[in-house]
Amino acid sequence: MAQRTGKNFNEWTWLEWLVKVRVIVVTFVLAIELAITNLTVTNVNQTLFVTVILLWYAISALHILLVALWHDWKTQAKIQIFADMVFTTIVVYVSGGIDTSFNFIYPLIIIVASVLLSRWWAYLTAALSFILLGTTLELVHFEFLPSYSTTRSDLRSLQAVILINLFAFITVAYLAGKLSNRLRQVGSELQSKSGALENLQALHENIVDSISGGLITTDLSGKIKLVNRSGRDLLELGDSATGERSVQDLFFDRLPSIEKPGQRYEVNTVTPSGIERTFDLTVSPLSVEGSGTIGYIYTFDDLTLLKRLEREVRLRDRLAAVGRLAAGIAHEIRNPLSSIAGSVKLLASIAALNNDQRVLVDIVTRESDRLSSIIGDFLTYSREKKYQMRTVDLVLLLDDTLTLLEHSPDRCIQIRRNFAVEHAYTMGDADKLKQVFWNICTNASHAINQRSAEDPASGMLTVELNASDRYWSLIFFDNGPGDSQQQLESMF
């Protein structure tokens, strides 16, 4: 059966309940009458009574089928109420008329009508029940219908019984109408409160999932109950990956004690993809008024990038210190070295030297020049970088670099050029850019040569140049094994 929602939900529930309870009531009526006829002396035609009950069972089965197939609940409710009044009247008649024990079924039908339809339908059902019951009793009394009762009452007693039932039916209709109205009001309030509660719950879930940092809630034993969206993204957890896991299983380091709530700690973990992450984590108790502490809340932020930047800053400080030291040493060495080289050249020009002595003087001169070149490199490293910016063609720079690499005697790799344009002009220092391209290509060549010592010529370096919005996109990729984690950490 399709699920019903909205304002008719309660009516459908009552209608579905009615078709099931009807079978129970009919069975109860059958059992009572069979017990009465077997234990007492009555004029009831047992065969006729059982036939009526079986027919009522068949109509009840038809009602069950209609509820499953027909979605007009109001019409169904009216048909069922009217059918129940008719069958109740027949049962009252064949079970003894004025001596029957089953006129209590009429109030039940009136209550159902007030709940399913409205208060006015309850009064209408009470009136129809009174008419059917009174007409049946009078037809039996005036012998228009055969009587199955054991006693014959006078007209005044009959009228008293009919009036008592009329009063009872109206009273039941009035009370049932009040009760059903109150029931509908409570149902509407409950539905409103349920909607507000669902909206509040959805709002809280959206708030928790919208927090930029990670959030984990656990019970007192540390079993994970909830992880927000940011937490799942940071830890690379699926929607159902937490299960019954402990929060400690998500991190390498021991989690902070709850005895110091709010204190910040650094913890590390490795995600399922193998990425190491560092988090700034705090823990606080999860308390509910009246129940005390029911669990813990862990909040954490990703410090991985910050830690990497801190390492790079420390590395730059060390390199800067090395540069300053190199500049100082270079200045201290260059002056005496220049004096030594000049003195040696002067002695060689004024003295008569044999061949061995002249060879030694040449060695001193060459080594002095070499040391001077090394010192110049130190000074170049320590000085502030200066660039000669001008319009350059990246295609030309890349082609020159790759051509040099192709003709390098110690490189035996294949090079593929994928240039999407014929020219790519930009502002830059041509020499510095070419040096960058050369360094990247030689690193790639070195990685490719490590790929296969037996067949290094199988290596392939591909260079792509594409236009991307207002920028040029340069891509270098090779089929080498790639850099290890240790190499990546120390690359710069």
CSV table of C-alpha atoms in Angstrom, one decimal:
chain,number,residue,atom,x,y,z
A,1,MET,CA,0.0,0.0,0.0
A,2,ALA,CA,1.3,3.4,-0.9
A,3,GLN,CA,2.2,5.5,2.1
A,4,ARG,CA,-0.2,8.4,2.9
A,5,THR,CA,1.1,11.7,4.2
A,6,GLY,CA,-0.4,15.0,5.1
A,7,LYS,CA,-3.7,15.9,6.9
A,8,ASN,CA,-5.3,12.5,6.0
A,9,PHE,CA,-2.7,10.4,7.7
A,10,ASN,CA,-4.7,9.8,10.9
A,11,GLU,CA,-7.9,9.0,9.0
A,12,TRP,CA,-6.1,6.4,6.9
A,13,THR,CA,-4.6,4.9,10.0
A,14,TRP,CA,-8.1,4.7,11.6
A,15,LEU,CA,-9.6,3.2,8.5
A,16,GLU,CA,-6.9,0.6,8.2
A,17,TRP,CA,-7.4,-0.2,11.9
A,18,LEU,CA,-11.1,-0.5,11.4
A,19,VAL,CA,-11.0,-3.1,8.7
A,20,LYS,CA,-8.7,-5.3,11.0
A,21,VAL,CA,-10.7,-4.8,14.2
A,22,ARG,CA,-14.0,-5.5,12.4
A,23,VAL,CA,-12.9,-9.1,11.9
A,24,ILE,CA,-12.1,-9.4,15.6
A,25,VAL,CA,-15.4,-7.9,16.6
A,26,VAL,CA,-17.4,-10.2,14.3
A,27,THR,CA,-15.5,-13.2,15.6
A,28,PHE,CA,-16.2,-12.1,19.2
A,29,VAL,CA,-19.9,-11.8,18.3
A,30,LEU,CA,-20.0,-15.2,16.8
A,31,ALA,CA,-18.3,-16.8,19.8
A,32,ILE,CA,-20.7,-15.1,22.3
A,33,GLU,CA,-23.8,-16.2,20.4
A,34,LEU,CA,-22.6,-19.8,20.0
A,35,ALA,CA,-21.9,-19.9,23.7
A,36,ILE,CA,-25.4,-18.5,24.5
A,37,THR,CA,-27.2,-20.9,22.2
A,38,ASN,CA,-25.3,-23.9,23.5
A,39,LEU,CA,-25.6,-23.0,27.3
A,40,THR,CA,-29.1,-21.5,27.4
A,41,VAL,CA,-32.6,-22.1,25.9
A,42,THR,CA,-33.2,-19.6,23.0
A,43,ASN,CA,-35.2,-19.3,19.9
A,44,VAL,CA,-32.3,-18.2,17.8
A,45,ASN,CA,-31.9,-19.8,14.4
A,46,GLN,CA,-28.2,-20.8,14.7
A,47,THR,CA,-27.9,-21.6,11.0
A,48,LEU,CA,-29.3,-18.3,10.0
A,49,PHE,CA,-27.0,-16.5,12.5
A,50,VAL,CA,-23.9,-18.3,11.3
A,51,THR,CA,-24.8,-17.4,7.7
A,52,VAL,CA,-25.1,-13.7,8.5
A,53,ILE,CA,-21.8,-13.8,10.3
A,54,LEU,CA,-20.1,-15.5,7.3
A,55,LEU,CA,-21.6,-12.9,5.0
A,56,TRP,CA,-20.2,-10.2,7.3
A,57,TYR,CA,-16.8,-11.9,7.1
A,58,ALA,CA,-16.9,-11.7,3.3
A,59,ILE,CA,-17.9,-8.0,3.3
A,60,SER,CA,-15.0,-7.4,5.8
A,61,ALA,CA,-12.6,-9.1,3.4
A,62,LEU,CA,-13.9,-6.9,0.6
A,63,HIS,CA,-13.3,-3.8,2.7
A,64,ILE,CA,-9.7,-4.9,3.3
A,65,LEU,CA,-9.1,-5.2,-0.5
A,66,LEU,CA,-10.7,-1.8,-1.1
A,67,VAL,CA,-8.4,-0.1,1.4
A,68,ALA,CA,-5.4,-1.5,-0.5
A,69,LEU,CA,-6.6,-0.5,-3.9
A,70,TRP,CA,-9.0,2.5,-3.5
A,71,HIS,CA,-7.6,5.8,-2.1
A,72,ASP,CA,-10.8,7.6,-1.6
A,73,TRP,CA,-10.9,7.2,2.2
A,74,LYS,CA,-14.0,9.3,2.9
A,75,THR,CA,-16.2,7.3,0.6
A,76,GLN,CA,-14.8,4.1,1.9
A,77,ALA,CA,-15.5,5.2,5.5
A,78,LYS,CA,-19.1,6.0,4.7
A,79,ILE,CA,-19.7,2.7,2.9
A,80,GLN,CA,-18.1,0.7,5.8
A,81,ILE,CA,-20.1,2.6,8.5
A,82,PHE,CA,-23.4,2.1,6.6
A,83,ALA,CA,-22.6,-1.6,5.9
A,84,ASP,CA,-21.8,-2.1,9.6
A,85,MET,CA,-25.1,-0.6,10.7
A,86,VAL,CA,-27.0,-2.9,8.4
A,87,PHE,CA,-25.2,-6.0,9.5
A,88,THR,CA,-25.5,-5.0,13.1
A,89,THR,CA,-29.3,-4.6,12.7
A,90,ILE,CA,-29.5,-8.1,11.1
A,91,VAL,CA,-27.5,-9.6,13.9
A,92,VAL,CA,-29.7,-7.9,16.5
A,93,TYR,CA,-32.8,-9.2,14.7
A,94,VAL,CA,-31.6,-12.9,14.3
A,95,SER,CA,-30.1,-13.0,17.8
A,96,GLY,CA,-33.5,-12.3,19.5
A,97,GLY,CA,-34.5,-8.7,18.8
A,98,ILE,CA,-35.4,-7.1,22.1
A,99,ASP,CA,-33.6,-9.9,24.0
A,100,THR,CA,-30.3,-9.5,22.0
A,101,SER,CA,-27.0,-8.8,23.7
A,102,PHE,CA,-25.4,-7.1,20.6
A,103,ASN,CA,-27.0,-3.7,20.5
A,104,PHE,CA,-23.7,-2.4,22.1
A,105,ILE,CA,-22.2,-2.6,18.5
A,106,TYR,CA,-24.2,0.6,17.5
A,107,PRO,CA,-22.2,2.9,19.9
A,108,LEU,CA,-19.0,1.4,18.5
A,109,ILE,CA,-20.1,2.4,15.0
A,110,ILE,CA,-21.1,5.9,16.2
A,111,ILE,CA,-17.6,6.4,17.8
A,112,VAL,CA,-15.9,5.2,14.6
A,113,ALA,CA,-18.0,7.6,12.5
A,114,SER,CA,-17.1,10.6,14.7
A,115,VAL,CA,-13.4,9.7,14.4
A,116,LEU,CA,-13.3,9.0,10.7
A,117,LEU,CA,-15.7,11.7,9.5
A,118,SER,CA,-17.0,14.5,11.7
A,119,ARG,CA,-19.3,15.2,14.6
A,120,TRP,CA,-22.3,15.7,12.4
A,121,TRP,CA,-21.7,12.3,10.9
A,122,ALA,CA,-21.7,10.9,14.4
A,123,TYR,CA,-25.2,12.3,15.0
A,124,LEU,CA,-26.4,11.1,11.6
A,125,THR,CA,-25.0,7.6,12.4
A,126,ALA,CA,-26.8,7.7,15.8
A,127,ALA,CA,-30.1,8.7,14.1
A,128,LEU,CA,-29.8,5.9,11.5
A,129,SER,CA,-28.9,3.4,14.1
A,130,PHE,CA,-32.0,4.5,16.1
A,131,ILE,CA,-34.2,4.2,13.0
A,132,LEU,CA,-32.9,0.8,12.1
A,133,LEU,CA,-33.1,-0.6,15.6
A,134,GLY,CA,-36.6,0.9,16.3
A,135,THR,CA,-38.0,-0.2,13.0
A,136,THR,CA,-36.7,-3.8,13.4
A,137,LEU,CA,-38.1,-4.1,17.0
A,138,GLU,CA,-41.5,-2.7,15.9
A,139,LEU,CA,-41.8,-4.9,12.8
A,140,VAL,CA,-41.1,-7.9,15.1
A,141,HIS,CA,-43.5,-6.6,17.7
A,142,PHE,CA,-46.3,-6.2,15.2
A,143,GLU,CA,-45.5,-9.5,13.7
A,144,PHE,CA,-44.4,-8.2,10.3
A,145,LEU,CA,-41.2,-10.2,10.9
A,146,PRO,CA,-40.8,-13.6,12.6
A,147,SER,CA,-39.6,-13.3,16.2
A,148,TYR,CA,-36.6,-15.1,17.6
A,149,SER,CA,-37.0,-13.8,21.2
A,150,THR,CA,-38.1,-15.9,24.1
A,151,THR,CA,-40.3,-13.2,25.6
A,152,ARG,CA,-43.0,-10.9,24.3
A,153,SER,CA,-43.0,-7.4,25.7
A,154,ASP,CA,-45.9,-5.0,25.7
A,155,LEU,CA,-45.9,-1.8,23.5
A,156,ARG,CA,-45.0,0.5,26.4
A,157,SER,CA,-41.9,-1.6,27.3
A,158,LEU,CA,-40.9,-1.7,23.7
A,159,GLN,CA,-41.1,2.1,23.4
A,160,ALA,CA,-39.1,2.5,26.6
A,161,VAL,CA,-36.4,0.3,25.2
A,162,ILE,CA,-36.3,2.2,21.9
A,163,LEU,CA,-36.2,5.6,23.8
A,164,ILE,CA,-33.4,4.4,26.1
A,165,ASN,CA,-31.4,3.3,23.1
A,166,LEU,CA,-32.1,6.7,21.4
A,167,PHE,CA,-30.8,8.6,24.4
A,168,ALA,CA,-27.8,6.3,24.6
A,169,PHE,CA,-26.9,6.8,20.9
A,170,ILE,CA,-27.2,10.6,21.1
A,171,THR,CA,-25.1,10.7,24.3
A,172,VAL,CA,-22.4,8.5,22.7
A,173,ALA,CA,-22.5,10.7,19.6
A,174,TYR,CA,-22.0,13.8,21.7
A,175,LEU,CA,-19.2,12.4,23.8
A,176,ALA,CA,-17.5,10.8,20.7
A,177,GLY,CA,-17.7,14.1,18.8
A,178,LYS,CA,-16.0,15.9,21.7
A,179,LEU,CA,-13.4,13.2,22.0
A,180,SER,CA,-12.7,13.1,18.2
A,181,ASN,CA,-12.3,16.9,18.0
A,182,ARG,CA,-9.9,16.8,20.8
A,183,LEU,CA,-8.1,13.9,19.2
A,184,ARG,CA,-7.8,15.8,15.9
A,185,GLN,CA,-6.5,18.9,17.7
A,186,VAL,CA,-3.9,16.9,19.6
A,187,GLY,CA,-2.9,15.2,16.3
A,188,SER,CA,-2.5,18.5,14.5
A,189,GLU,CA,-0.4,19.9,17.4
A,190,LEU,CA,1.7,16.7,17.5
A,191,GLN,CA,2.2,16.9,13.7
A,192,SER,CA,3.2,20.6,14.0
A,193,LYS,CA,5.6,19.8,16.8
A,194,SER,CA,7.0,16.9,14.9
A,195,GLY,CA,7.5,19.1,11.8
A,196,ALA,CA,9.2,21.7,14.0
A,197,LEU,CA,11.4,19.0,15.6
A,198,GLU,CA,12.4,17.7,12.2
A,199,ASN,CA,13.2,21.2,10.9
A,200,LEU,CA,15.3,21.8,14.1
A,201,GLN,CA,17.1,18.5,13.7
A,202,ALA,CA,17.8,19.2,10.0
A,203,LEU,CA,19.0,22.7,11.0
A,204,HIS,CA,21.4,21.3,13.6
A,205,GLU,CA,22.7,18.7,11.2
A,206,ASN,CA,23.3,21.4,8.6
A,207,ILE,CA,25.1,23.6,11.2
A,208,VAL,CA,27.3,20.7,12.2
A,209,ASP,CA,28.1,19.7,8.6
A,210,SER,CA,28.8,23.4,7.7
A,211,ILE,CA,31.5,23.8,10.3
A,212,SER,CA,34.8,24.2,8.5
A,213,GLY,CA,36.7,22.2,11.1
A,214,GLY,CA,36.3,18.5,11.9
A,215,LEU,CA,34.0,17.4,14.7
A,216,ILE,CA,33.6,14.0,16.3
A,217,THR,CA,31.2,12.9,19.0
A,218,THR,CA,31.6,9.7,21.1
A,219,ASP,CA,30.0,8.0,24.0
A,220,LEU,CA,31.8,7.6,27.3
A,221,SER,CA,33.7,4.6,26.1
A,222,GLY,CA,35.1,6.5,23.1
A,223,LYS,CA,32.9,4.8,20.5
A,224,ILE,CA,32.3,7.2,17.5
A,225,LYS,CA,28.7,8.3,17.2
A,226,LEU,CA,28.9,11.2,14.7
A,227,VAL,CA,31.5,12.7,12.3
A,228,ASN,CA,30.6,15.9,10.5
A,229,ARG,CA,31.3,16.4,6.7
A,230,SER,CA,34.5,18.3,7.2
A,231,GLY,CA,35.8,15.6,9.6
A,232,ARG,CA,35.1,12.9,7.1
A,233,ASP,CA,36.8,14.9,4.3
A,234,LEU,CA,39.9,15.6,6.5
A,235,LEU,CA,40.2,11.9,7.6
A,236,GLU,CA,39.1,10.6,4.2
A,237,LEU,CA,36.3,8.5,5.8
A,238,GLY,CA,33.2,7.3,4.0
A,239,ASP,CA,29.7,7.8,5.3
A,240,SER,CA,29.6,4.4,7.0
A,241,ALA,CA,33.4,4.0,7.6
A,242,THR,CA,33.2,4.9,11.3
A,243,GLY,CA,30.9,2.0,12.4
A,244,GLU,CA,31.7,1.0,15.9
A,245,ARG,CA,35.3,2.2,15.8
A,246,SER,CA,37.0,4.0,18.7
A,247,VAL,CA,38.1,7.5,18.1
A,248,GLN,CA,41.6,6.5,19.2
A,249,ASP,CA,41.8,4.3,16.1
A,250,LEU,CA,41.8,7.4,13.8
A,251,PHE,CA,45.0,8.9,15.2
A,252,PHE,CA,48.6,7.7,15.9
A,253,ASP,CA,49.2,9.8,19.0
A,254,ARG,CA,47.4,9.3,22.3
A,255,LEU,CA,44.4,11.6,22.5
A,256,PRO,CA,44.3,14.2,25.3
A,257,SER,CA,42.7,13.5,28.6
A,258,ILE,CA,39.2,14.9,29.4
A,259,GLU,CA,40.6,16.1,32.7
A,260,LYS,CA,42.0,19.1,30.8
A,261,PRO,CA,39.1,20.2,28.5
A,262,GLY,CA,39.8,22.9,26.0
A,263,GLN,CA,43.6,22.3,25.9
A,264,ARG,CA,45.0,22.1,22.4
A,265,TYR,CA,47.1,19.1,21.3
A,266,GLU,CA,48.8,18.1,18.0
A,267,VAL,CA,48.0,14.6,16.8
A,268,ASN,CA,49.1,12.8,13.6
A,269,THR,CA,47.4,10.3,11.3
A,270,VAL,CA,47.7,8.7,7.9
A,271,THR,CA,44.6,8.8,5.7
A,272,PRO,CA,43.5,5.7,3.7
A,273,SER,CA,45.2,7.3,0.6
A,274,GLY,CA,48.6,7.4,2.5
A,275,ILE,CA,48.7,11.1,3.2
A,276,GLU,CA,50.2,12.1,6.5
A,277,ARG,CA,48.2,14.8,8.3
A,278,THR,CA,48.8,16.8,11.5
A,279,PHE,CA,45.7,18.1,13.4
A,280,ASP,CA,45.2,20.7,16.1
A,281,LEU,CA,42.8,18.8,18.4
A,282,THR,CA,40.7,19.7,21.5
A,283,VAL,CA,38.3,17.6,23.6
A,284,SER,CA,35.4,18.7,25.8
A,285,PRO,CA,32.6,16.8,27.6
A,286,LEU,CA,29.2,16.4,25.9
A,287,SER,CA,26.7,17.2,28.7
A,288,VAL,CA,22.9,17.0,28.7
A,289,GLU,CA,20.9,18.8,31.3
A,290,GLY,CA,19.5,16.3,33.8
A,291,SER,CA,21.7,13.4,32.5
A,292,GLY,CA,25.2,14.8,33.1
A,293,THR,CA,28.1,13.9,30.8
A,294,ILE,CA,27.0,11.4,28.1
A,295,GLY,CA,30.0,11.5,25.9
A,296,TYR,CA,32.8,13.6,24.5
A,297,ILE,CA,33.3,16.1,21.6
A,298,TYR,CA,36.5,16.2,19.6
A,299,THR,CA,37.2,19.2,17.4
A,300,PHE,CA,40.2,19.4,15.1
A,301,ASP,CA,41.7,21.5,12.3
A,302,ASP,CA,44.3,20.6,9.7
A,303,LEU,CA,47.8,21.9,10.5
A,304,THR,CA,49.5,20.0,7.7
A,305,LEU,CA,50.0,22.9,5.4
A,306,LEU,CA,51.0,25.2,8.3
A,307,LYS,CA,53.6,22.7,9.5
A,308,ARG,CA,55.0,22.4,5.9
A,309,LEU,CA,55.3,26.2,5.7
A,310,GLU,CA,57.0,26.3,9.0
A,311,ARG,CA,59.6,23.7,7.8
A,312,GLU,CA,60.1,25.7,4.6
A,313,VAL,CA,60.7,28.9,6.6
A,314,ARG,CA,63.2,27.2,8.8
A,315,LEU,CA,64.9,25.8,5.7
A,316,ARG,CA,65.0,29.3,4.1
A,317,ASP,CA,66.5,30.7,7.3
A,318,ARG,CA,69.2,28.1,7.3
A,319,LEU,CA,69.9,28.7,3.6
A,320,ALA,CA,70.1,32.4,4.2
A,321,ALA,CA,72.6,31.8,7.0
A,322,VAL,CA,74.7,29.7,4.7
A,323,GLY,CA,74.5,32.4,2.1
A,324,ARG,CA,75.7,35.1,4.5
A,325,LEU,CA,78.5,32.8,5.7
A,326,ALA,CA,79.5,32.1,2.1
A,327,ALA,CA,79.6,35.8,1.3
A,328,GLY,CA,81.8,36.5,4.3
A,329,ILE,CA,84.2,33.7,3.5
A,330,ALA,CA,84.3,34.6,-0.2
A,331,HIS,CA,85.2,38.2,0.6
A,332,GLU,CA,87.9,37.0,3.1
A,333,ILE,CA,89.4,34.6,0.6
A,334,ARG,CA,89.2,36.5,-2.6
A,335,ASN,CA,91.5,39.4,-1.7
A,336,PRO,CA,94.5,37.3,-0.6
A,337,LEU,CA,93.9,34.9,-3.5
A,338,SER,CA,94.0,37.7,-6.0
A,339,SER,CA,97.3,38.8,-4.4
A,340,ILE,CA,98.7,35.3,-4.7
A,341,ALA,CA,97.7,34.9,-8.3
A,342,GLY,CA,99.1,38.3,-9.2
A,343,SER,CA,102.4,37.6,-7.5
A,344,VAL,CA,102.8,34.3,-9.2
A,345,LYS,CA,102.2,35.9,-12.6
A,346,LEU,CA,104.7,38.6,-11.8
A,347,LEU,CA,107.4,36.1,-10.7
A,348,ALA,CA,106.8,34.1,-13.9
A,349,SER,CA,107.4,37.1,-16.1
A,350,ILE,CA,110.7,38.3,-14.5
A,351,ALA,CA,112.4,35.0,-13.6
A,352,ALA,CA,114.1,32.5,-15.9
A,353,LEU,CA,112.1,29.3,-15.2
A,354,ASN,CA,112.7,25.9,-16.5
A,355,ASN,CA,110.0,23.7,-18.0
A,356,ASP,CA,109.1,22.0,-14.7
A,357,GLN,CA,108.9,25.3,-12.8
A,358,ARG,CA,106.8,26.9,-15.5
A,359,VAL,CA,104.3,23.9,-15.3
A,360,LEU,CA,104.0,24.5,-11.6
A,361,VAL,CA,103.3,28.2,-12.1
A,362,ASP,CA,100.6,27.4,-14.7
A,363,ILE,CA,99.0,25.0,-12.2
A,364,VAL,CA,99.0,27.6,-9.5
A,365,THR,CA,97.5,30.2,-12.0
A,366,ARG,CA,94.7,27.8,-13.1
A,367,GLU,CA,93.8,26.7,-9.6
A,368,SER,CA,93.7,30.3,-8.6
A,369,ASP,CA,91.3,31.1,-11.4
A,370,ARG,CA,89.2,28.1,-10.4
A,371,LEU,CA,89.0,29.1,-6.8
A,372,SER,CA,88.1,32.6,-7.9
A,373,SER,CA,85.3,31.2,-10.0
A,374,ILE,CA,84.0,29.1,-7.1
A,375,ILE,CA,84.1,32.2,-4.9
A,376,GLY,CA,82.2,34.1,-7.6
A,377,ASP,CA,79.5,31.4,-7.5
A,378,PHE,CA,79.2,31.8,-3.7
A,379,LEU,CA,78.8,35.5,-4.1
A,380,THR,CA,76.2,35.1,-6.8
A,381,TYR,CA,74.2,32.8,-4.5
A,382,SER,CA,74.4,35.2,-1.6
A,383,ARG,CA,73.5,38.4,-3.5
A,384,GLU,CA,69.9,39.5,-4.1
A,385,LYS,CA,68.6,38.0,-7.3
A,386,LYS,CA,68.2,40.4,-10.2
A,387,TYR,CA,66.1,39.7,-13.3
A,388,GLN,CA,66.2,41.1,-16.7
A,389,MET,CA,62.5,41.1,-17.6
A,390,ARG,CA,61.6,41.3,-21.3
A,391,THR,CA,59.2,39.7,-23.8
A,392,VAL,CA,60.2,36.1,-24.4
A,393,ASP,CA,58.8,33.2,-26.5
A,394,LEU,CA,58.3,30.1,-24.3
A,395,VAL,CA,58.1,27.9,-27.4
A,396,LEU,CA,61.6,29.0,-28.4
A,397,LEU,CA,63.0,28.6,-24.9
A,398,LEU,CA,61.5,25.1,-24.5
A,399,ASP,CA,62.7,24.0,-27.9
A,400,ASP,CA,66.3,25.2,-27.2
A,401,THR,CA,66.3,23.4,-23.9
A,402,LEU,CA,65.0,20.2,-25.3
A,403,THR,CA,67.4,20.3,-28.2
A,404,LEU,CA,70.3,20.6,-25.8
A,405,LEU,CA,69.0,17.7,-23.8
A,406,GLU,CA,68.6,15.6,-27.0
A,407,HIS,CA,72.2,16.1,-27.9
A,408,SER,CA,73.5,15.7,-24.4
A,409,PRO,CA,75.9,12.7,-24.5
A,410,ASP,CA,74.8,11.2,-21.1
A,411,ARG,CA,71.0,11.4,-21.9
A,412,CYS,CA,69.4,8.6,-23.9
A,413,ILE,CA,65.7,9.2,-23.6
A,414,GLN,CA,63.0,10.0,-26.1
A,415,ILE,CA,61.5,13.5,-26.0
A,416,ARG,CA,58.0,14.4,-27.2
A,417,ARG,CA,56.9,18.0,-27.8
A,418,ASN,CA,53.2,18.7,-27.5
A,419,PHE,CA,52.9,22.5,-28.2
A,420,ALA,CA,49.3,23.6,-28.8
A,421,VAL,CA,50.5,27.0,-30.2
A,422,GLU,CA,53.4,28.2,-32.4
A,423,HIS,CA,54.3,31.1,-30.1
A,424,ALA,CA,53.7,31.8,-26.5
A,425,TYR,CA,54.9,35.3,-25.5
A,426,THR,CA,55.2,36.3,-21.9
A,427,MET,CA,57.3,38.6,-19.7
A,428,GLY,CA,60.3,37.0,-18.0
A,429,ASP,CA,64.0,36.5,-17.7
A,430,ALA,CA,65.0,34.2,-20.6
A,431,ASP,CA,68.1,32.9,-18.9
A,432,LYS,CA,66.4,32.1,-15.6
A,433,LEU,CA,63.4,30.5,-17.3
A,434,LYS,CA,65.8,28.4,-19.5
A,435,GLN,CA,67.6,27.3,-16.3
A,436,VAL,CA,64.4,26.3,-14.7
A,437,PHE,CA,63.4,24.3,-17.7
A,438,TRP,CA,66.8,22.6,-17.8
A,439,ASN,CA,66.7,21.7,-14.2
A,440,ILE,CA,63.2,20.1,-14.5
A,441,CYS,CA,64.2,18.2,-17.7
A,442,THR,CA,67.5,16.9,-16.2
A,443,ASN,CA,65.7,15.7,-13.0
A,444,ALA,CA,63.2,13.9,-15.2
A,445,SER,CA,66.0,12.4,-17.2
A,446,HIS,CA,67.7,11.2,-14.1
A,447,ALA,CA,64.4,9.6,-12.8
A,448,ILE,CA,63.8,7.9,-16.2
A,449,ASN,CA,67.4,6.5,-16.1
A,450,GLN,CA,66.6,5.0,-12.7
A,451,ARG,CA,63.5,3.3,-14.2
A,452,SER,CA,65.4,0.7,-16.2
A,453,ALA,CA,69.1,0.3,-16.1
A,454,GLU,CA,69.0,-2.3,-18.9
A,455,ASP,CA,66.9,-0.3,-21.3
A,456,PRO,CA,67.1,3.4,-20.5
A,457,ALA,CA,66.2,4.3,-24.1
A,458,SER,CA,62.6,3.2,-23.3
A,459,GLY,CA,62.1,6.3,-21.2
A,460,MET,CA,59.9,9.1,-22.5
A,461,LEU,CA,59.8,12.7,-21.5
A,462,THR,CA,56.7,14.7,-22.7
A,463,VAL,CA,56.5,18.5,-22.5
A,464,GLU,CA,53.1,20.2,-23.1
A,465,LEU,CA,52.4,23.8,-23.6
A,466,ASN,CA,48.7,24.9,-23.6
A,467,ALA,CA,46.7,28.1,-23.3
A,468,SER,CA,44.8,28.4,-20.0
A,469,ASP,CA,42.6,31.5,-19.7
A,470,ARG,CA,45.1,34.4,-19.4
A,471,TYR,CA,48.0,32.1,-18.6
A,472,TRP,CA,50.3,29.6,-20.3
A,473,SER,CA,50.2,26.0,-18.9
A,474,LEU,CA,53.5,24.1,-19.0
A,475,ILE,CA,53.5,20.4,-18.1
A,476,PHE,CA,56.5,18.1,-17.8
A,477,PHE,CA,55.8,14.4,-17.2
A,478,ASP,CA,57.9,11.3,-17.7
A,479,ASN,CA,57.5,7.5,-17.2
A,480,GLY,CA,60.0,7.3,-14.5
A,481,PRO,CA,59.3,5.8,-11.0
A,482,GLY,CA,58.6,9.2,-9.4
A,483,ASP,CA,60.1,10.7,-6.2
A,484,SER,CA,59.9,9.0,-2.9
A,485,GLN,CA,58.4,10.7,0.2
A,486,GLN,CA,61.8,11.5,1.5
A,487,GLN,CA,62.9,13.1,-1.8
A,488,LEU,CA,59.7,15.2,-1.8
A,489,GLU,CA,60.4,16.4,1.8
A,490,SER,CA,63.9,17.6,0.8
A,491,MET,CA,63.3,18.7,-2.7
A,492,PHE,CA,63.7,22.5,-2.1
